[in-house]
PDB file of C-alpha atoms and ligand atoms in Angstrom:
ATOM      1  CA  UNK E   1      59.840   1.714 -47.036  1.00  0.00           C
ATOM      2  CA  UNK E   2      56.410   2.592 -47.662  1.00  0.00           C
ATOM      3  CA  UNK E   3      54.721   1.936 -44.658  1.00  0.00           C
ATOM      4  CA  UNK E   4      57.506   3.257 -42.937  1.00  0.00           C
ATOM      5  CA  UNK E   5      56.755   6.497 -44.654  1.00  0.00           C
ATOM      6  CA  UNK E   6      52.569   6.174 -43.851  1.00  0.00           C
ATOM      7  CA  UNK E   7      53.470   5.515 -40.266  1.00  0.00           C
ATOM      8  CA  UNK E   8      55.825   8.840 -40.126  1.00  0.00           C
ATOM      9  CA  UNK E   9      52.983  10.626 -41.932  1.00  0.00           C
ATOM     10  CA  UNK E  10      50.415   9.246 -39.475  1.00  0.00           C
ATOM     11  CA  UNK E  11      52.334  10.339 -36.332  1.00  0.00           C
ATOM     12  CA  UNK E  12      52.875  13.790 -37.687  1.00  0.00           C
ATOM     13  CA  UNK E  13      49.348  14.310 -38.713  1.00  0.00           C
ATOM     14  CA  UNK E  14      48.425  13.066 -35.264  1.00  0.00           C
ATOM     15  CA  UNK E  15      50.792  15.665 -33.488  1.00  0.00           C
ATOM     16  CA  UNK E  16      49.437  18.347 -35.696  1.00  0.00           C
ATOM     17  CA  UNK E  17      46.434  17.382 -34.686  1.00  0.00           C
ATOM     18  CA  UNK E  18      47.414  17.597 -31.006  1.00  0.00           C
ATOM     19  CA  UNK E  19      49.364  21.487 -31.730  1.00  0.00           C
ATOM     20  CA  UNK E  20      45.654  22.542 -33.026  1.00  0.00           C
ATOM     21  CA  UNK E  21      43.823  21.646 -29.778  1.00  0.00           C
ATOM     22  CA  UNK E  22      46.451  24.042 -28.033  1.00  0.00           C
ATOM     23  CA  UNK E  23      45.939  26.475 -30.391  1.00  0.00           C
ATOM     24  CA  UNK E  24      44.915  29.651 -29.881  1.00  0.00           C
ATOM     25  CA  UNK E  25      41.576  30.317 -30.417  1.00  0.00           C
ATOM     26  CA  UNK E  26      38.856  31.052 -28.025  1.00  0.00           C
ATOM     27  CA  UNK E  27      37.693  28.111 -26.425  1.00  0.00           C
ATOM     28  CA  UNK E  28      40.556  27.580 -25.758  1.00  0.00           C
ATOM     29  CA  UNK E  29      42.479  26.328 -22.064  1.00  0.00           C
ATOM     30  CA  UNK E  30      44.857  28.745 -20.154  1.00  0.00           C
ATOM     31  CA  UNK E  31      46.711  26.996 -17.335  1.00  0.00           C
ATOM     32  CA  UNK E  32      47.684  28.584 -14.547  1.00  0.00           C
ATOM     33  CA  UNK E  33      50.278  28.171 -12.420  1.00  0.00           C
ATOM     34  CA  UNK E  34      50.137  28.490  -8.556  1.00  0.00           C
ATOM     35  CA  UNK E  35      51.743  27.038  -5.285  1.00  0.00           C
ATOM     36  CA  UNK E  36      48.672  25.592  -3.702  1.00  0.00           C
ATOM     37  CA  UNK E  37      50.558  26.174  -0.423  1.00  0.00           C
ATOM     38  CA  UNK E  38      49.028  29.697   0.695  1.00  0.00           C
ATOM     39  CA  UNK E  39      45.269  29.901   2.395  1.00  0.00           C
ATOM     40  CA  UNK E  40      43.200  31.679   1.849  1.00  0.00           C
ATOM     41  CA  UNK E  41      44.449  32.730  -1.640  1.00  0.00           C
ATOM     42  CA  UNK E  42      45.182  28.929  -3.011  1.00  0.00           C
ATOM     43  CA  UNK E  43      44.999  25.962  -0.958  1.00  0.00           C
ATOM     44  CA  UNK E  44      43.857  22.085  -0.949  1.00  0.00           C
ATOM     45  CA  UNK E  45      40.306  21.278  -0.095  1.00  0.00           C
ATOM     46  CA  UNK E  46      40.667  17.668  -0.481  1.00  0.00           C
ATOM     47  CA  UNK E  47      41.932  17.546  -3.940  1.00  0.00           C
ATOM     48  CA  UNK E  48      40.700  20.554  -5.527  1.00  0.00           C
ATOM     49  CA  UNK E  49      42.596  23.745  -5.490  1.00  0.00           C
ATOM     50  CA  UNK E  50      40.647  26.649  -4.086  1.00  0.00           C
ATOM     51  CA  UNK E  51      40.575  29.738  -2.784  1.00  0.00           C
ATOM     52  CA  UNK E  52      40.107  33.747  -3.528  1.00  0.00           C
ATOM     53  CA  UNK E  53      43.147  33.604  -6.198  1.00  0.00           C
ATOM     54  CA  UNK E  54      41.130  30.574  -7.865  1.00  0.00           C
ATOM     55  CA  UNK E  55      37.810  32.461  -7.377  1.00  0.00           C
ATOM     56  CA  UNK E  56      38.881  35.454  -9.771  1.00  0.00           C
ATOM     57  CA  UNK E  57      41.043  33.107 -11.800  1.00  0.00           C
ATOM     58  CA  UNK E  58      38.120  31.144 -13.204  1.00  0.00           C
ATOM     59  CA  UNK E  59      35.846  34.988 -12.898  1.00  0.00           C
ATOM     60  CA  UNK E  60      38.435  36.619 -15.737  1.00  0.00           C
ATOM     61  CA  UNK E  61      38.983  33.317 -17.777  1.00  0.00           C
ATOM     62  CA  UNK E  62      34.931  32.790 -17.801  1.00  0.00           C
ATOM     63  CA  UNK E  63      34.360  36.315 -18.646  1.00  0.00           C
ATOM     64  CA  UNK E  64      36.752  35.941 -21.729  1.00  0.00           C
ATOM     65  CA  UNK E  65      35.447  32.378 -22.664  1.00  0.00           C
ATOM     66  CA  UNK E  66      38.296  30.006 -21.924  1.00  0.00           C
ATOM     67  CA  UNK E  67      38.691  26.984 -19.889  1.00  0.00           C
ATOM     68  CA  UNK E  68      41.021  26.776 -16.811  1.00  0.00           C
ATOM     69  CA  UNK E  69      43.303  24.720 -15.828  1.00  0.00           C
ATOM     70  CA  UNK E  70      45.609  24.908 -12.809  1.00  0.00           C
ATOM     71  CA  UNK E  71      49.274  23.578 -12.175  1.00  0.00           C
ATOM     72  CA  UNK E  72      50.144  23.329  -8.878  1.00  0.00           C
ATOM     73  CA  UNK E  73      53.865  23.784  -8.158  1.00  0.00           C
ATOM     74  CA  UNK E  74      56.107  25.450  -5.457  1.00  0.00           C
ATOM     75  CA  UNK E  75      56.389  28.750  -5.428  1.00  0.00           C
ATOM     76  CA  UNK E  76      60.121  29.504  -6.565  1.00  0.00           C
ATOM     77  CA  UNK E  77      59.194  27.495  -9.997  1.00  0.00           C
ATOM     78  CA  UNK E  78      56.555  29.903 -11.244  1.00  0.00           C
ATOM     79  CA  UNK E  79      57.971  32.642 -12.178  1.00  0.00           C
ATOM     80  CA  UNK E  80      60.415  29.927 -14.364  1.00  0.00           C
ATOM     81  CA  UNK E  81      57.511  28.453 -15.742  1.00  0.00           C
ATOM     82  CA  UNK E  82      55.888  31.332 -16.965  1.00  0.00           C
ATOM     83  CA  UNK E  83      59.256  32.563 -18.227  1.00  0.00           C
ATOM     84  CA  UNK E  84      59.498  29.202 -20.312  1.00  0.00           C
ATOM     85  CA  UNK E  85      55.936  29.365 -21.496  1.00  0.00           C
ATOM     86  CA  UNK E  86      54.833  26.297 -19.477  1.00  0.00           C
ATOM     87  CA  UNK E  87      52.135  28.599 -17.733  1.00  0.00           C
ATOM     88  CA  UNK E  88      49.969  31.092 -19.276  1.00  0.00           C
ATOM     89  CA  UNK E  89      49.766  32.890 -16.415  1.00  0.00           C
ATOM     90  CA  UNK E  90      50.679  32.508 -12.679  1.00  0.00           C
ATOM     91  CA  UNK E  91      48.025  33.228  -9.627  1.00  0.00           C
ATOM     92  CA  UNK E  92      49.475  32.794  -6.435  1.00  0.00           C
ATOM     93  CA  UNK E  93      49.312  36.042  -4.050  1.00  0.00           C
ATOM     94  CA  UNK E  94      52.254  37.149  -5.856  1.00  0.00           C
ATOM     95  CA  UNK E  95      53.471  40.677  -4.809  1.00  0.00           C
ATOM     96  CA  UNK E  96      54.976  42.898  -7.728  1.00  0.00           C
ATOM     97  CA  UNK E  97      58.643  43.600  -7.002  1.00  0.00           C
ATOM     98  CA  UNK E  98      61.118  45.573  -9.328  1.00  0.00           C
ATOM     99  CA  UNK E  99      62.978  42.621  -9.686  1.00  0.00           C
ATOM    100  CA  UNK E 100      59.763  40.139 -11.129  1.00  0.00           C
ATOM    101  CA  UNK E 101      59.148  42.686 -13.440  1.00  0.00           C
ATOM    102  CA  UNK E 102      62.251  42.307 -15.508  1.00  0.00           C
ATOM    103  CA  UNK E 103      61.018  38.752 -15.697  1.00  0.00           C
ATOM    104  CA  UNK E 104      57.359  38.733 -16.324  1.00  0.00           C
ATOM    105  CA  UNK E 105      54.992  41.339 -17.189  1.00  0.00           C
ATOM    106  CA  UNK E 106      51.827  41.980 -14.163  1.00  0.00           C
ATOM    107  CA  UNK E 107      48.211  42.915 -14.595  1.00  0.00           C
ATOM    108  CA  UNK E 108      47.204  45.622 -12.214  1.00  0.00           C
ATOM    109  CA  UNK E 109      46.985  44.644  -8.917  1.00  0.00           C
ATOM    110  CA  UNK E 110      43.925  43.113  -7.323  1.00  0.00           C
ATOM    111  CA  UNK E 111      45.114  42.742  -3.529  1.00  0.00           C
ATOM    112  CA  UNK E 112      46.982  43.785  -1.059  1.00  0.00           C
ATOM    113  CA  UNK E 113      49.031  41.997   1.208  1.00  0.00           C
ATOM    114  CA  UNK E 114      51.960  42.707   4.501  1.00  0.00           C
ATOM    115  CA  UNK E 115      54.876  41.300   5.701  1.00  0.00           C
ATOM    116  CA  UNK E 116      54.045  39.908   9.256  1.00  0.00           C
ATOM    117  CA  UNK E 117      55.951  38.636  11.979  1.00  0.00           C
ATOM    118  CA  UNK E 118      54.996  35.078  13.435  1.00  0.00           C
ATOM    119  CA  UNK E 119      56.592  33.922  16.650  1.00  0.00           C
ATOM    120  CA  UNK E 120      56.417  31.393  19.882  1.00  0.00           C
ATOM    121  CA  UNK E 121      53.346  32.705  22.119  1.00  0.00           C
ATOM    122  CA  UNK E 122      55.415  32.421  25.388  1.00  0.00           C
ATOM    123  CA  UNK E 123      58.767  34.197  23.595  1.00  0.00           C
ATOM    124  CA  UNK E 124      58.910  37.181  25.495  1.00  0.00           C
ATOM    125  CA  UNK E 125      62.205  38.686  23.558  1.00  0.00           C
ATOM    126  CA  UNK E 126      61.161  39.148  20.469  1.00  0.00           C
ATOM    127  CA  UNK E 127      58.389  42.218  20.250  1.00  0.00           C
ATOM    128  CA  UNK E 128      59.599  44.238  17.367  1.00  0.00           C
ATOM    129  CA  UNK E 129      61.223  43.137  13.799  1.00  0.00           C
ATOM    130  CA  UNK E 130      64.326  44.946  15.365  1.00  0.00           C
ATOM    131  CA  UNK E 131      64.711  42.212  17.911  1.00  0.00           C
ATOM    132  CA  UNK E 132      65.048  39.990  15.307  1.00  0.00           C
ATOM    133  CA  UNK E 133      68.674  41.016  14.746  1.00  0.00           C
ATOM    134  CA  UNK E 134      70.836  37.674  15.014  1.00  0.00           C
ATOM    135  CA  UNK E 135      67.286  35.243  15.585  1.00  0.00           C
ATOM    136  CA  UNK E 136      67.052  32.625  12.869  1.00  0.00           C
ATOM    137  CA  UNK E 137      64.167  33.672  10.607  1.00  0.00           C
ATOM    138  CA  UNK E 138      62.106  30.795   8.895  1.00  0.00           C
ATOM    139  CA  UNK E 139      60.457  31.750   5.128  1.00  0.00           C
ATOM    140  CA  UNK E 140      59.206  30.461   2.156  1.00  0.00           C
ATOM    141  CA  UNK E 141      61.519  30.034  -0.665  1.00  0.00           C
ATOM    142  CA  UNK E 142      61.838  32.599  -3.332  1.00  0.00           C
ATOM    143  CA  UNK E 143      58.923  35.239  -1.350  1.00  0.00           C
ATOM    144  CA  UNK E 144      58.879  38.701  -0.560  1.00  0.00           C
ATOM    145  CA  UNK E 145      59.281  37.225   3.437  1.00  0.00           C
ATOM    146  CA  UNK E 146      62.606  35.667   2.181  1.00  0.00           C
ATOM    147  CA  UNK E 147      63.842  38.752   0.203  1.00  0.00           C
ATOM    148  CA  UNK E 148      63.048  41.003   2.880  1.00  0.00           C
ATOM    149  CA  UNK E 149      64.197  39.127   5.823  1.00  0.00           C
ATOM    150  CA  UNK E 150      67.541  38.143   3.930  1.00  0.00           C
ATOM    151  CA  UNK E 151      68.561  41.545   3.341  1.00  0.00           C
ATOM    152  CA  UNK E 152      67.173  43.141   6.347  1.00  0.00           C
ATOM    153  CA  UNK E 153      68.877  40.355   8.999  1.00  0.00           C
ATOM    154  CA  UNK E 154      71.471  38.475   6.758  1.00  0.00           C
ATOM    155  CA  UNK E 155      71.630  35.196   4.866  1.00  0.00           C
ATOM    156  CA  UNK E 156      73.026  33.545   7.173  1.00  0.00           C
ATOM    157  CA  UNK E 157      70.482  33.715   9.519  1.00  0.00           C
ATOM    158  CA  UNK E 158      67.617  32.577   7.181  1.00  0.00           C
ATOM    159  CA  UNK E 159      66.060  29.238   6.639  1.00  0.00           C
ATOM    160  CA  UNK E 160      64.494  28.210   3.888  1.00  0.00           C
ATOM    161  CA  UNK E 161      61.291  25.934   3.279  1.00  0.00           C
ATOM    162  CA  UNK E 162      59.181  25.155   0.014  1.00  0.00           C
ATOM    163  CA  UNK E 163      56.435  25.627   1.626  1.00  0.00           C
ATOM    164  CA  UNK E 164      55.011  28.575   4.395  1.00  0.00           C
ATOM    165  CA  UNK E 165      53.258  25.778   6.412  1.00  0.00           C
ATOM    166  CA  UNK E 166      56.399  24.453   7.360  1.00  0.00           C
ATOM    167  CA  UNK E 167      58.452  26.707   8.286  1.00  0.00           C
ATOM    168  CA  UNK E 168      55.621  27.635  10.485  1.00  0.00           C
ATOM    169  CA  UNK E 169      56.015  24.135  11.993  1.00  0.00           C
ATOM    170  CA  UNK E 170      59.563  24.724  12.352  1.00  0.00           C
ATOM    171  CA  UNK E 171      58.354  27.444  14.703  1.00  0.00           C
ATOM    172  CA  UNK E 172      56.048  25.544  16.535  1.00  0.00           C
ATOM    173  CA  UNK E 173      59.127  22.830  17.076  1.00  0.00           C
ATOM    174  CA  UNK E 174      61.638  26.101  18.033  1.00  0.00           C
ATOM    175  CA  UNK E 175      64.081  25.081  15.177  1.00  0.00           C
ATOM    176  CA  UNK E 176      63.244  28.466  13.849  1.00  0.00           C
ATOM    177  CA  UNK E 177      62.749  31.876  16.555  1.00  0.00           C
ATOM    178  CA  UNK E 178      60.236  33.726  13.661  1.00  0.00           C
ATOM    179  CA  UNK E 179      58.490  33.095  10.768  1.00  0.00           C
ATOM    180  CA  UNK E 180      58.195  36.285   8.222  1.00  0.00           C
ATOM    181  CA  UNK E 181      55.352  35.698   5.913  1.00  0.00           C
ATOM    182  CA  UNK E 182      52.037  37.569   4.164  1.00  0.00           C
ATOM    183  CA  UNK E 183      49.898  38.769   6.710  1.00  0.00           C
ATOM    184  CA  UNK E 184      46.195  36.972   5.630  1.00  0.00           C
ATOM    185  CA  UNK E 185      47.999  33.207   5.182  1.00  0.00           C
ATOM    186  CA  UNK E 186      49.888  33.804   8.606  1.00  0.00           C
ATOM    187  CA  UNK E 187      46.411  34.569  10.398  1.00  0.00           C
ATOM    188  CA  UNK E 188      45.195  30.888   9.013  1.00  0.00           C
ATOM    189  CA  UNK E 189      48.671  29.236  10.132  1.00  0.00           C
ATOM    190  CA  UNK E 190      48.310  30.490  13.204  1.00  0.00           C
ATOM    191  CA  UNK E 191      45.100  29.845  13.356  1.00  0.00           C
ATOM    192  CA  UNK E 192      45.846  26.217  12.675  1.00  0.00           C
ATOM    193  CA  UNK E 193      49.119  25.772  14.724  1.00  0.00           C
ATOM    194  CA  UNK E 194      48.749  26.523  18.756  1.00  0.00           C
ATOM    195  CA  UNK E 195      51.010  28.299  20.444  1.00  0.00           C
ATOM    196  CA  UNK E 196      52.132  31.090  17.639  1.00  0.00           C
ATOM    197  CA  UNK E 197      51.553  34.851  17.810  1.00  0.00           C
ATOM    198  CA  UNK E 198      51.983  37.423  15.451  1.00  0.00           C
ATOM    199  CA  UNK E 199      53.647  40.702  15.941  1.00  0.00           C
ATOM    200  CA  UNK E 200      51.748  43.723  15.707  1.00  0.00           C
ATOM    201  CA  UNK E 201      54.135  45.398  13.482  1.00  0.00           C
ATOM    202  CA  UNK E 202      53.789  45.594   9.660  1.00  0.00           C
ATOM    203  CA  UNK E 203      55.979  46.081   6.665  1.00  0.00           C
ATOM    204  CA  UNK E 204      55.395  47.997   4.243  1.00  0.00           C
ATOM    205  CA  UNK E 205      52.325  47.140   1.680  1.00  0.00           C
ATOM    206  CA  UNK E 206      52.663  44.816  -0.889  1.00  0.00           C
ATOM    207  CA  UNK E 207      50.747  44.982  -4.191  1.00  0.00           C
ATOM    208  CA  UNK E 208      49.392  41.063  -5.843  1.00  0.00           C
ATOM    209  CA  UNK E 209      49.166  40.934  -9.248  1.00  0.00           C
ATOM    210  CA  UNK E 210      48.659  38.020 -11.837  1.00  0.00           C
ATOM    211  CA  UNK E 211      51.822  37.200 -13.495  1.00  0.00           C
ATOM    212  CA  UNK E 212      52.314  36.747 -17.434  1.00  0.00           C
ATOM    213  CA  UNK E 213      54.871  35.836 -20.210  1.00  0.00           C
ATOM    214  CA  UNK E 214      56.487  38.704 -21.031  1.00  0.00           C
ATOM    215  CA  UNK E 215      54.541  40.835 -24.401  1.00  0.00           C
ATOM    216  CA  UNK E 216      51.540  38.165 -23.268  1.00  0.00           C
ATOM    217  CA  UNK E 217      48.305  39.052 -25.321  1.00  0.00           C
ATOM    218  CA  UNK E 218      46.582  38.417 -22.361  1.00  0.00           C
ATOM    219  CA  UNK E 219      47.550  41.142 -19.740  1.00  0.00           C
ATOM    220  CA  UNK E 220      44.974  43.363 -21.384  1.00  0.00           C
ATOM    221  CA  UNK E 221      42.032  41.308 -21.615  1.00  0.00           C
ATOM    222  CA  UNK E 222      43.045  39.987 -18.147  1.00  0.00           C
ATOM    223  CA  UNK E 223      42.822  43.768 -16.860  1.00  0.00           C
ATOM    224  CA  UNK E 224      40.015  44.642 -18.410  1.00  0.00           C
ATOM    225  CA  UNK E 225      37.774  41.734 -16.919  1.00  0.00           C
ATOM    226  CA  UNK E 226      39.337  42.456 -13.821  1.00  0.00           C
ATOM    227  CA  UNK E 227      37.907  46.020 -14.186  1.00  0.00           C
ATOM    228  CA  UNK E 228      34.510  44.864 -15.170  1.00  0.00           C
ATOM    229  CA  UNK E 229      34.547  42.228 -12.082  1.00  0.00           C
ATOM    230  CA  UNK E 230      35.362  45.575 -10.136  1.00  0.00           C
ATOM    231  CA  UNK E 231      32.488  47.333 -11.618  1.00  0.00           C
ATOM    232  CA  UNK E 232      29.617  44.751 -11.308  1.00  0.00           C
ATOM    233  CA  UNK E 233      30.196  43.081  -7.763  1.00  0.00           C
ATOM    234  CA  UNK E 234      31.871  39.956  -8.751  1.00  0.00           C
ATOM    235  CA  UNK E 235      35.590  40.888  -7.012  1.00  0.00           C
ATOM    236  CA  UNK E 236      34.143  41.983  -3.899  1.00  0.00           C
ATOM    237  CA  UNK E 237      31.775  38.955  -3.488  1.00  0.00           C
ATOM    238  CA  UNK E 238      34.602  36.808  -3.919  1.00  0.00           C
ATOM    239  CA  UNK E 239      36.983  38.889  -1.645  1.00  0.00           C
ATOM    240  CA  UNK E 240      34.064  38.337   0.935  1.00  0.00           C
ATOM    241  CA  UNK E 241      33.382  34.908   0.503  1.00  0.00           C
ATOM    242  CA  UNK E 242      37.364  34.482   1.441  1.00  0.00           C
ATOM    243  CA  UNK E 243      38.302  36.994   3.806  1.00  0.00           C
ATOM    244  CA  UNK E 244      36.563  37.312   6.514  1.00  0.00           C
ATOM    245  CA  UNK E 245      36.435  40.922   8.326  1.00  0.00           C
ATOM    246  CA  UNK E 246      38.125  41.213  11.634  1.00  0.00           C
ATOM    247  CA  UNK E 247      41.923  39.130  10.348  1.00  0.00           C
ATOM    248  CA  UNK E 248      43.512  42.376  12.185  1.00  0.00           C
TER     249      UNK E 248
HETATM  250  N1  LIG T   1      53.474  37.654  -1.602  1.00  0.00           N
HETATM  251  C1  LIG T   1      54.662  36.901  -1.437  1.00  0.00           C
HETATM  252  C2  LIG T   1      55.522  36.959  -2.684  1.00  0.00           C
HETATM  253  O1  LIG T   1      55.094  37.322  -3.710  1.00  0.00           O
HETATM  254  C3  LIG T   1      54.402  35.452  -1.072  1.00  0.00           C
HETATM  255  C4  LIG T   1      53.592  34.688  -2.055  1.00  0.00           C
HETATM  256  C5  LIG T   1      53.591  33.199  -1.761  1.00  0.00           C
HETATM  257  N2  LIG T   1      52.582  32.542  -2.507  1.00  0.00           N
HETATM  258  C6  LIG T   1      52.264  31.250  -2.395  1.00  0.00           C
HETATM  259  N3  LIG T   1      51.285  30.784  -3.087  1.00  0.00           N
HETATM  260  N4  LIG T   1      52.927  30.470  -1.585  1.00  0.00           N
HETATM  261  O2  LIG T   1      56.641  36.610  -2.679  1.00  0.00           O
END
């Protein structure tokens, strides 16, 4: 009975022990969540996770003393995760839309990004988003590309894929007729996949922000190293080292 009692004693002492190193003191580790799908804001070099997103990301979490640590999941399970607290924030070219903000709470923005319209080089019909009435559109689950193109052309004629990169290969195969997608990641997709143009035409502007737990502590401090990244150079070297001029 005893020992039974020590060993209870011992394994609650040793997940107290565990609850203190999450606690929440400075030094401490804020993980972020992204969808490493989406160059040149987060992508794979190898193994590591990179990119302009990841750039300011460690920037802000430096400048307030923390460690960082990224989770890499697809892009219709962040907003879930930070909802559930599994993320203390979410990075991942994420535009602010009326409906995300009944479900998180943003920083200001720190990007802009458009809607653009990928298709076949030698597809001579399609030279407007208007011709895309009845085309089957390919997006990226649970993105601005897939709210937009659902309401604009119908659900029916949408296909959905976890990841951008492959419903831009759907494209290149002609399973899909257009891919609608944020302008700076469809540049590198095309860039990387022969054959694809994009349309000239733009959608409206879309604003990225980082995305929190709602009443999160940490929008503040989050804006306020933005602003002082802003103010001394840091967000505009990092911008450059990313985006190179001439993308339009
Ligand atoms: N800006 C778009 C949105 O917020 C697409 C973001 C996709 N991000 C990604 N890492 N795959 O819906």
């Amino acid at each position: 009975m005893k020992k039974k009692i020590a060993c209870i004693l011992v394994a609650i002492m040793a997940l107290a022990s565990l609850v203190a190193c999450g606690g929440s003191a400075s030094g401490e580790t804020l993980v972020m969540a992204t969808s490493a799908d989406f160059p040149p804001f987060q992508y794979y070099e190898g193994d590591q996770i990179v990119g302009l997103d990841v750039d300011i990301a460690k920037a802000i979490v430096d400048k307030l003393g923390m460690e960082l640590e990224i989770e890499d999941m697809s892009f219709d399970a962040i907003i879930p995760a930070i909802q559930a607290g599994r993320a203390d924030f979410a990075m991942a070219a994420m535009t602010v839309t009326e409906e995300r903000m009944t479900q998180v709470d943003f920083s200001v923005s720190y990007y802009t990004g458009r809607q653009v319209v990928i298709v076949s080089e030698d597809n001579s019909d399609i030279n407007t988003p208007d011709d895309l009435e009845g085309m089957s559109i390919g997006v990226q689950i649970g993105t601005t590309g897939d709210i937009l193109s659902s309401w604009e052309f119908g659900d029916e004629n949408i296909q959905r894929f976890t990841r951008g990169m492959e419903a831009v290969q759907a494209l290149a195969q002609g399973s899909v007729d257009a891919v609608i997608i944020d302008d700076y990641p469809a540049h590198e997709f095309v860039n990387a996949v022969s054959g694809l143009r994009i349309l000239p035409a733009e959608w409206l502007e879309e604003d990225y922000a980082i995305a929190f737990p709602q009443g999160s502590e940490l929008v503040d401090k989050f804006n306020a190293a933005i602003e002082e990244l802003k103010a001394n150079g840091t967000f505009q070297e990092i911008v450059d080292r990313h985006i190179g001029t001439g993308t339009d």
